[in-house]
Structure formats: structure tokens, C-alpha cells
Tab-separated table of C-alpha atoms in Angstrom:
chain	number	residue	atom	x	y	z
A	1	MET	CA	-10.418	21.478	-54.705
A	2	THR	CA	-7.834	19.235	-52.999
A	3	ASP	CA	-5.126	17.207	-54.734
A	4	ILE	CA	-7.029	14.031	-53.910
A	5	GLN	CA	-10.304	15.328	-55.353
A	6	THR	CA	-8.565	16.422	-58.531
A	7	ALA	CA	-6.736	13.109	-58.789
A	8	ALA	CA	-9.856	11.053	-58.225
A	9	GLY	CA	-11.769	12.984	-60.863
A	10	THR	CA	-9.012	12.621	-63.422
A	11	ALA	CA	-8.598	8.934	-62.674
A	12	ALA	CA	-12.311	8.301	-63.083
A	13	VAL	CA	-12.234	9.852	-66.548
A	14	THR	CA	-9.168	7.876	-67.643
A	15	GLY	CA	-10.340	4.590	-66.155
A	16	ILE	CA	-7.519	4.352	-63.619
A	17	ALA	CA	-9.540	4.728	-60.432
A	18	ASN	CA	-10.633	1.243	-59.440
A	19	SER	CA	-9.324	-0.557	-56.398
A	20	GLY	CA	-10.546	-3.912	-57.662
A	21	PRO	CA	-8.513	-6.320	-59.795
A	22	THR	CA	-10.947	-6.848	-62.667
A	23	GLY	CA	-11.255	-4.989	-65.937
A	24	ALA	CA	-9.177	-4.118	-68.975
A	25	GLY	CA	-6.420	-2.504	-66.947
A	26	GLU	CA	-5.587	-5.683	-65.054
A	27	ASP	CA	-3.392	-7.091	-67.835
A	28	ASP	CA	-0.682	-4.581	-66.998
A	29	ALA	CA	-1.716	-4.300	-63.315
A	30	ARG	CA	-2.345	-0.577	-63.531
A	31	ARG	CA	-5.249	-1.060	-61.104
A	32	ALA	CA	-3.318	-3.376	-58.794
A	33	ARG	CA	-0.004	-1.602	-58.329
A	34	VAL	CA	2.345	-2.237	-55.442
A	35	ASP	CA	3.904	1.050	-54.364
A	36	VAL	CA	7.272	0.439	-52.675
A	37	HIS	CA	7.985	4.152	-52.085
A	38	HIS	CA	5.366	5.704	-49.787
A	39	HIS	CA	6.255	8.074	-46.935
A	40	TYR	CA	4.309	7.670	-43.696
A	41	THR	CA	4.437	10.224	-40.896
A	42	ALA	CA	2.278	8.682	-38.185
A	43	PRO	CA	-0.247	11.083	-36.658
A	44	GLU	CA	0.442	9.335	-33.340
A	45	TRP	CA	4.120	10.144	-33.673
A	46	LEU	CA	3.380	13.809	-34.431
A	47	GLU	CA	1.253	14.048	-31.303
A	48	TRP	CA	4.022	12.480	-29.224
A	49	ALA	CA	6.693	14.712	-30.785
A	50	GLU	CA	4.664	17.839	-30.114
A	51	ARG	CA	4.239	16.857	-26.467
A	52	GLN	CA	8.005	16.347	-26.263
A	53	GLU	CA	8.535	19.746	-27.942
A	54	ILE	CA	10.529	18.058	-30.697
A	55	VAL	CA	8.422	19.494	-33.532
A	56	GLN	CA	5.801	22.165	-34.076
A	57	ARG	CA	3.203	20.825	-36.464
A	58	GLY	CA	2.482	24.221	-37.972
A	59	ASN	CA	6.101	24.574	-39.070
A	60	LEU	CA	6.307	21.184	-40.759
A	61	PRO	CA	6.029	20.665	-44.531
A	62	ARG	CA	2.636	19.760	-45.930
A	63	TRP	CA	3.619	16.190	-46.752
A	64	THR	CA	3.972	15.302	-43.062
A	65	GLN	CA	0.217	15.727	-42.519
A	66	TRP	CA	-0.535	12.084	-43.353
A	67	ASP	CA	-4.050	10.744	-42.782
A	68	LEU	CA	-5.675	7.458	-43.685
A	69	GLY	CA	-8.567	8.768	-45.762
A	70	THR	CA	-6.338	10.904	-47.951
A	71	ALA	CA	-3.860	8.051	-48.392
A	72	LEU	CA	-6.530	5.563	-49.469
A	73	GLY	CA	-8.077	8.154	-51.774
A	74	MET	CA	-4.758	8.731	-53.512
A	75	MET	CA	-4.109	4.999	-53.757
A	76	ASP	CA	-7.490	4.247	-55.303
A	77	ALA	CA	-7.131	7.131	-57.763
A	78	ALA	CA	-3.670	5.955	-58.821
A	79	GLY	CA	-4.619	2.274	-58.994
A	80	ILE	CA	-2.396	1.307	-56.060
A	81	ARG	CA	-3.525	-1.892	-54.363
A	82	THR	CA	-0.752	-1.963	-51.721
A	83	SER	CA	1.578	0.700	-50.349
A	84	VAL	CA	4.779	-0.347	-48.604
A	85	PHE	CA	5.788	2.650	-46.535
A	86	THR	CA	8.802	4.020	-44.750
A	87	VAL	CA	8.292	5.219	-41.196
A	88	ALA	CA	9.215	8.886	-40.975
A	89	MET	CA	10.572	10.340	-37.733
A	90	LEU	CA	11.416	13.984	-38.187
A	91	GLY	CA	14.309	15.635	-36.440
A	92	ARG	CA	17.752	14.351	-35.581
A	93	LEU	CA	17.403	13.177	-32.010
A	94	GLN	CA	20.590	12.549	-30.064
A	95	ASP	CA	19.513	11.282	-26.653
A	96	PRO	CA	19.437	7.443	-26.949
A	97	LYS	CA	16.433	7.042	-24.653
A	98	VAL	CA	14.330	9.637	-26.469
A	99	ARG	CA	15.441	8.288	-29.822
A	100	LYS	CA	14.276	4.775	-28.949
A	101	GLU	CA	10.981	6.075	-27.587
A	102	SER	CA	10.491	8.006	-30.835
A	103	ALA	CA	11.088	4.853	-32.868
A	104	HIS	CA	8.786	2.831	-30.626
A	105	VAL	CA	5.878	5.251	-31.027
A	106	ALA	CA	6.294	5.434	-34.807
A	107	LEU	CA	6.730	1.685	-35.246
A	108	GLN	CA	3.707	0.844	-33.142
A	109	ALA	CA	1.588	3.142	-35.283
A	110	ALA	CA	2.995	1.549	-38.435
A	111	GLY	CA	2.308	-1.962	-37.176
A	112	ASP	CA	-1.247	-1.037	-36.195
A	113	LEU	CA	-1.927	0.504	-39.603
A	114	ALA	CA	-0.622	-2.526	-41.510
A	115	ALA	CA	-2.508	-4.943	-39.254
A	116	SER	CA	-5.807	-3.079	-39.575
A	117	HIS	CA	-5.567	-2.803	-43.376
A	118	PRO	CA	-4.009	-6.061	-44.628
A	119	GLY	CA	-3.443	-5.979	-48.351
A	120	ARG	CA	-3.476	-2.173	-48.467
A	121	PHE	CA	-0.467	-1.306	-46.292
A	122	ALA	CA	2.834	-2.888	-45.303
A	123	PHE	CA	5.934	-1.228	-43.906
A	124	TYR	CA	9.695	-1.161	-43.627
A	125	THR	CA	11.238	-0.960	-40.177
A	126	PRO	CA	13.877	1.804	-39.951
A	127	LEU	CA	17.635	1.330	-39.563
A	128	PHE	CA	19.933	3.825	-37.884
A	129	LEU	CA	23.394	3.606	-39.426
A	130	ASP	CA	25.003	5.494	-36.557
A	131	SER	CA	23.456	3.261	-33.873
A	132	PRO	CA	23.827	-0.525	-34.203
A	133	GLU	CA	22.029	-1.016	-30.876
A	134	LEU	CA	18.931	0.899	-31.960
A	135	SER	CA	19.016	-0.795	-35.363
A	136	MET	CA	19.084	-4.255	-33.782
A	137	TRP	CA	16.151	-3.341	-31.576
A	138	SER	CA	14.229	-1.978	-34.563
A	139	LEU	CA	14.866	-5.130	-36.573
A	140	THR	CA	13.624	-7.373	-33.778
A	141	HIS	CA	10.637	-5.243	-32.834
A	142	GLY	CA	9.680	-4.186	-36.345
A	143	MET	CA	10.189	-7.431	-38.252
A	144	ASP	CA	9.723	-10.158	-35.656
A	145	GLU	CA	6.992	-8.612	-33.519
A	146	LEU	CA	5.133	-6.182	-35.788
A	147	GLY	CA	5.530	-7.870	-39.168
A	148	ALA	CA	7.598	-5.413	-41.211
A	149	VAL	CA	8.335	-6.803	-44.685
A	150	GLY	CA	11.752	-5.132	-44.970
A	151	VAL	CA	13.862	-2.286	-43.674
A	152	SER	CA	14.442	1.322	-44.683
A	153	VAL	CA	17.637	3.303	-44.360
A	154	ARG	CA	19.098	6.627	-45.381
A	155	THR	CA	21.818	6.527	-47.998
A	156	SER	CA	24.156	8.367	-45.634
A	157	VAL	CA	24.276	9.558	-42.038
A	158	LYS	CA	26.666	12.252	-40.809
A	159	GLY	CA	28.631	12.031	-44.036
A	160	VAL	CA	29.150	8.250	-43.823
A	161	TYR	CA	27.585	6.299	-46.664
A	162	LEU	CA	25.746	3.014	-46.606
A	163	GLY	CA	28.211	0.116	-46.872
A	164	HIS	CA	30.949	1.578	-44.666
A	165	PRO	CA	32.782	-1.098	-42.604
A	166	ASP	CA	31.554	0.578	-39.402
A	167	GLN	CA	28.107	-0.783	-40.315
A	168	ASP	CA	29.210	-4.426	-40.543
A	169	ARG	CA	27.283	-5.514	-37.457
A	170	ILE	CA	24.065	-4.175	-38.948
A	171	LEU	CA	24.817	-5.530	-42.408
A	172	ALA	CA	25.627	-9.000	-41.059
A	173	GLU	CA	22.241	-9.147	-39.327
A	174	LEU	CA	20.487	-8.006	-42.509
A	175	ASN	CA	22.303	-10.683	-44.471
A	176	GLU	CA	21.291	-13.338	-41.948
A	177	ARG	CA	17.683	-12.277	-42.432
A	178	SER	CA	17.961	-12.052	-46.250
A	179	ALA	CA	16.468	-8.601	-45.778
A	180	VAL	CA	15.092	-6.266	-48.422
A	181	VAL	CA	16.518	-2.789	-47.797
A	182	SER	CA	14.771	0.293	-49.162
A	183	THR	CA	17.210	3.197	-49.358
A	184	HIS	CA	16.408	6.891	-49.490
A	185	PRO	CA	18.696	9.857	-50.211
A	186	MET	CA	19.251	13.037	-48.277
A	187	ASP	CA	21.108	16.254	-49.087
A	188	VAL	CA	24.571	15.557	-50.489
A	189	PRO	CA	26.987	15.548	-47.504
A	190	GLY	CA	29.589	18.298	-47.726
A	191	GLY	CA	27.972	19.520	-50.898
A	192	GLY	CA	29.084	23.070	-50.295
A	193	ALA	CA	27.109	25.965	-51.716
A	194	GLU	CA	23.576	25.279	-52.868
A	195	LEU	CA	22.239	26.495	-56.175
A	196	GLU	CA	19.723	29.162	-55.295
A	197	GLY	CA	16.178	28.264	-56.219
A	198	VAL	CA	16.931	24.556	-56.784
A	199	PRO	CA	15.521	22.243	-54.084
A	200	PRO	CA	17.773	19.323	-53.090
A	201	PHE	CA	15.302	16.687	-54.301
A	202	LEU	CA	15.715	17.855	-57.902
A	203	CYS	CA	19.307	16.705	-58.387
A	204	ASP	CA	21.125	16.371	-55.029
A	205	PHE	CA	18.990	13.393	-54.004
A	206	LEU	CA	19.892	11.633	-57.251
A	207	MET	CA	23.584	12.225	-56.623
A	208	ASP	CA	23.285	10.963	-53.043
A	209	THR	CA	21.639	7.751	-54.269
A	210	THR	CA	24.390	7.292	-56.854
A	211	ARG	CA	27.097	7.784	-54.225
A	212	ALA	CA	25.477	5.212	-51.936
A	213	ALA	CA	25.306	2.611	-54.700
A	214	ILE	CA	28.977	3.126	-55.565
A	215	SER	CA	29.830	2.957	-51.849
A	216	LEU	CA	28.153	-0.449	-51.628
A	217	ILE	CA	30.254	-1.595	-54.599
A	218	LEU	CA	33.581	-0.178	-53.406
A	219	ASN	CA	33.194	-1.491	-49.857
A	220	GLY	CA	32.489	-4.981	-51.132
A	221	THR	CA	29.082	-5.010	-49.449
A	222	LEU	CA	27.349	-6.789	-52.314
A	223	ASP	CA	29.953	-9.576	-52.201
A	224	ARG	CA	30.322	-9.892	-48.431
A	225	TYR	CA	26.577	-9.806	-47.803
A	226	PRO	CA	25.053	-11.397	-50.906
A	227	ASP	CA	21.689	-12.150	-49.294
A	228	ILE	CA	20.774	-8.476	-48.767
A	229	THR	CA	18.639	-6.917	-51.493
A	230	PHE	CA	18.958	-3.148	-51.912
A	231	ILE	CA	16.298	-0.988	-53.568
A	232	LEU	CA	17.634	2.245	-55.084
A	233	PRO	CA	14.998	4.997	-55.314
A	234	HIS	CA	14.257	7.382	-58.159
A	235	GLY	CA	15.426	5.023	-60.858
A	236	GLY	CA	18.827	4.628	-59.214
A	237	GLY	CA	19.668	8.310	-59.357
A	238	PHE	CA	22.318	8.938	-61.997
A	239	LEU	CA	23.699	5.396	-61.795
A	240	PRO	CA	22.073	3.926	-64.930
A	241	TYR	CA	23.064	6.974	-66.979
A	242	ILE	CA	26.727	6.804	-65.907
A	243	ALA	CA	27.046	3.008	-65.916
A	244	GLY	CA	29.387	3.076	-68.900
A	245	ARG	CA	31.442	5.825	-67.287
A	246	VAL	CA	31.854	3.745	-64.125
A	247	GLU	CA	33.082	0.834	-66.242
A	248	VAL	CA	35.571	2.929	-68.195
A	249	PHE	CA	37.026	4.576	-65.098
A	250	SER	CA	36.727	1.602	-62.735
A	251	ASP	CA	40.516	1.358	-62.402
A	252	HIS	CA	40.580	4.933	-61.071
A	253	LEU	CA	38.413	3.972	-58.111
A	254	THR	CA	39.854	3.102	-54.715
A	255	PRO	CA	39.873	0.180	-54.460
A	256	LYS	CA	39.832	-0.638	-58.167
A	257	VAL	CA	36.875	-2.528	-59.573
A	258	GLU	CA	37.050	-5.008	-62.421
A	259	PRO	CA	35.247	-3.401	-65.376
A	260	ALA	CA	33.524	-6.671	-66.208
A	261	ARG	CA	32.007	-6.773	-62.722
A	262	VAL	CA	30.424	-3.327	-62.826
A	263	ARG	CA	27.416	-4.500	-64.861
A	264	ASP	CA	26.987	-7.489	-62.564
A	265	TYR	CA	26.863	-5.215	-59.533
A	266	LEU	CA	24.337	-2.911	-61.168
A	267	HIS	CA	22.118	-5.899	-61.959
A	268	ARG	CA	22.031	-6.839	-58.281
A	269	PHE	CA	20.148	-3.699	-57.225
A	270	TYR	CA	16.431	-3.092	-57.559
A	271	TYR	CA	15.274	0.321	-58.810
A	272	ASP	CA	11.989	2.095	-58.137
A	273	THR	CA	10.216	4.429	-60.549
A	274	ALA	CA	9.624	7.348	-58.166
A	275	GLY	CA	10.921	10.306	-59.968
A	276	PRO	CA	9.323	9.652	-62.517
A	277	MET	CA	10.438	7.370	-65.324
A	278	SER	CA	9.924	8.925	-68.724
A	279	PRO	CA	10.562	8.127	-72.384
A	280	SER	CA	13.896	9.920	-72.017
A	281	SER	CA	15.077	8.081	-68.892
A	282	THR	CA	13.642	4.585	-69.373
A	283	PRO	CA	16.118	3.544	-72.103
A	284	SER	CA	19.075	4.292	-69.795
A	285	LEU	CA	17.549	2.208	-67.024
A	286	LEU	CA	16.617	-0.677	-69.320
A	287	SER	CA	20.092	-0.706	-70.840
A	288	THR	CA	21.503	-1.177	-67.340
A	289	VAL	CA	19.087	-3.597	-65.663
A	290	ASP	CA	16.483	-6.174	-66.556
A	291	PRO	CA	12.846	-5.016	-66.212
A	292	SER	CA	12.457	-7.689	-63.522
A	293	ARG	CA	14.525	-5.421	-61.226
A	294	ILE	CA	12.264	-2.368	-61.546
A	295	LEU	CA	9.520	-1.577	-59.016
A	296	TYR	CA	6.703	0.956	-58.993
A	297	GLY	CA	7.119	3.872	-56.580
A	298	SER	CA	4.905	6.928	-56.092
A	299	ASP	CA	6.975	8.982	-53.607
A	300	TRP	CA	3.711	10.222	-52.110
A	301	PRO	CA	3.012	12.502	-50.263
A	302	PRO	CA	6.182	14.555	-50.973
A	303	THR	CA	5.118	14.104	-54.597
A	304	PRO	CA	1.565	15.562	-54.603
A	305	ALA	CA	-1.366	13.309	-55.468
A	306	HIS	CA	-2.224	15.102	-58.704
A	307	LEU	CA	1.309	14.523	-59.993
A	308	VAL	CA	1.141	10.842	-59.116
A	309	THR	CA	-2.181	10.307	-60.882
A	310	ASP	CA	-1.831	12.775	-63.759
A	311	VAL	CA	1.882	12.617	-64.550
A	312	THR	CA	4.015	9.853	-63.071
A	313	ALA	CA	1.637	6.867	-63.233
A	314	PRO	CA	0.453	7.694	-66.780
A	315	ALA	CA	4.087	8.177	-67.841
A	316	LEU	CA	4.789	4.603	-66.787
A	317	ASP	CA	1.594	3.218	-68.296
A	318	ASN	CA	2.209	4.891	-71.663
A	319	ASP	CA	5.988	4.592	-71.886
A	320	PRO	CA	6.742	3.316	-75.408
A	321	ALA	CA	9.917	1.589	-74.188
A	322	LEU	CA	7.844	-0.899	-72.159
A	323	ASP	CA	5.561	-3.666	-73.325
A	324	GLU	CA	2.500	-4.936	-71.466
A	325	GLN	CA	4.338	-7.740	-69.674
A	326	GLN	CA	7.108	-5.395	-68.513
A	327	ARG	CA	4.539	-2.906	-67.223
A	328	ARG	CA	2.737	-5.635	-65.312
A	329	CYS	CA	6.007	-6.732	-63.720
A	330	ILE	CA	6.917	-3.176	-62.734
A	331	ASN	CA	3.447	-2.326	-61.465
A	332	ARG	CA	2.997	-5.449	-59.346
A	333	ASP	CA	4.666	-8.775	-60.139
A	334	ASN	CA	8.259	-7.817	-59.341
A	335	ALA	CA	7.233	-6.536	-55.901
A	336	HIS	CA	5.249	-9.697	-55.175
A	337	ARG	CA	8.281	-11.806	-56.073
A	338	LEU	CA	10.627	-9.671	-53.980
A	339	LEU	CA	8.245	-9.336	-51.008
A	340	PRO	CA	6.157	-12.525	-50.979
A	341	ALA	CA	4.607	-11.567	-47.626
A	342	LEU	CA	2.511	-9.037	-49.567
A	343	VAL	CA	0.777	-11.847	-51.446
A	344	ALA	CA	0.142	-13.808	-48.263
A	345	ARG	CA	-1.433	-10.775	-46.601
A	346	ARG	CA	-3.931	-10.318	-49.402
């Protein structure tokens, strides 16, 4: 039995599986979630990349084998009305011409998917921190021509974190657009030896997210570009847990940060629940940010469907630290406020 079949069966028993808005679950929007953390590897891009001998499909991880039927099945089983996805392009291409062609193929597929399924899918157009020219093209093509609702970006590229002054041209354009920026971590740059048997997504990704958030603070990005909204994945990594530590040691940072401003900075991020949230982690997050800054995220398909439907979504729906109104805001309302285009597309 596949993950989707298992998930659908479990959801049917628990009353989660229902793509419509009516019923008892609507009060907390558990059947009308907006998922802001969905990974999309376009089948069209994989075909192109194989022809270019960039990838070999058989050697790729399972989560890259994205298909529409499986995606919709997972979404219905988890009560997800709309998925806002990042556009995955595997491999680190160097040739500028090939890199742009890669982005064009992937973006066209993303735009076609969102256009053919309004209300179910929307997408972020990708940024390339090491290439302002390609980023500007992606912003114009993705947002202005294909209808992307925001942008996605890695937390660091080649050891340089988001917010570095070298990225000012990109950041200025994002600020002009009042863009919503979904960030995603990678392996910790220069992390040295790995701990055998521990995959990087378990803890390294959380550290990379935390580093990126602190980079945005130290480089003054949040002050210089106040109209950009950044979404931190996986509950903000370790940031909510170490918020007090950042305040206490803020004068040891370079440049120094006023302790009183640390909490203000942390309240200016949005945080998604991919991870998942749990009764042990929710209090740290809620002590750092208002529930209005928290968004639902599934992290599918790297997070298998049965974990989304059987573990992470129920953990959110049954978290004793949240009341019904807070759950409704996290499941749907906060995303609709942040990305109003999603409401219009319905």
C-alpha cells in the first residue's frame, strides 16, 4: 500500500479527508488548510534535465518523483485546500545559459500547474543569491508574467547567507515589490565533520535557518528593506528557543544589536509549522511570536504523506497550547492575509 493510500484511509477514519469547506472541521480550517511549504519537482523539468544529462532519474531521491494525482491525493487526505510550492531545480548548474534555460522550463511548468488548478496550487518564483541577473529575470517572468505569489530562496549559497550586502540589488527589488520571501535551509556551510547516521535535515537545517535569520538582523536587512516579508521554515529552526540567549548576548554580536530590538526583529518574521510543531516546541514559538505570524507547512514530499496526515497535521490540530481561533489562523487565515492573491484565485 502506498503512502497516499494509507494516508487517505487514515484521514477518512478521523474525518480529516474532505476537500470541501463545510462540516465540523471548518471552524479551525483543518479541511481548508493553506500549505506554504510544498516542494515541486516538475516532471517537465526532469525530462529536460535528463535530455541535458544533468540528472539521472533513477539516482534521484524518491521525493523528486512528483505527480499531480499523488499530490492532490495527499492534499485531500491532509485537508489542504491550497499548496503554495517552491520550484525545485536539482543540481548546481554553472553555465549561465543552461541555468536560465533550466529555470525557464521549471517556471513554465509551475505557471501551467497553478493556472490549470486555481485554488489548489500557487507558487513562489526562485531567487538565485549568487546571480542578480538571473534573479531579476525570474522575478519578472515568474511574478509579472506567470503569476507567482511570492519568491523562494535558499538560506545560503556558497557559504554566503541571506542578507549579505552583495545581495542589495536583489533585496531592493524585493522591497519595491513588497515581496513575500519563503526561505529554505541547506547543509550548514563549513560545518566540518558530519555526525554519522544523522541526516542534515534533522538538525543542520534548523541551524542553517537560525543563521540566516540572525544574518538578516545583523546586516540590517529588516530595517533597510522593511517591506519584504520573510518566512522562516520549520518553526524558525532554533531561533525561538534561543531568543532569550540572543538578547542576553546581543552586545557580543558584530555589529552589536540593542537587546530591546531583538524581540521586535523576531516578531517581523513569519514561521511555518513544517517540522512538526509539537506540545514541546509550540510554547517556545508562542513565547517568541504572535500566533498571527505562524503558517501551516507540510514539507511534502520530502516528509512522506503518511507522516503529514498521521503525525504532523494531527499534532497541530490537537496541540493543547493552541485554541480554536489560533488553529484556524495557522491553518488558513494567516496565509490568506499574507498572500491575498490566494483568496482571489479561489
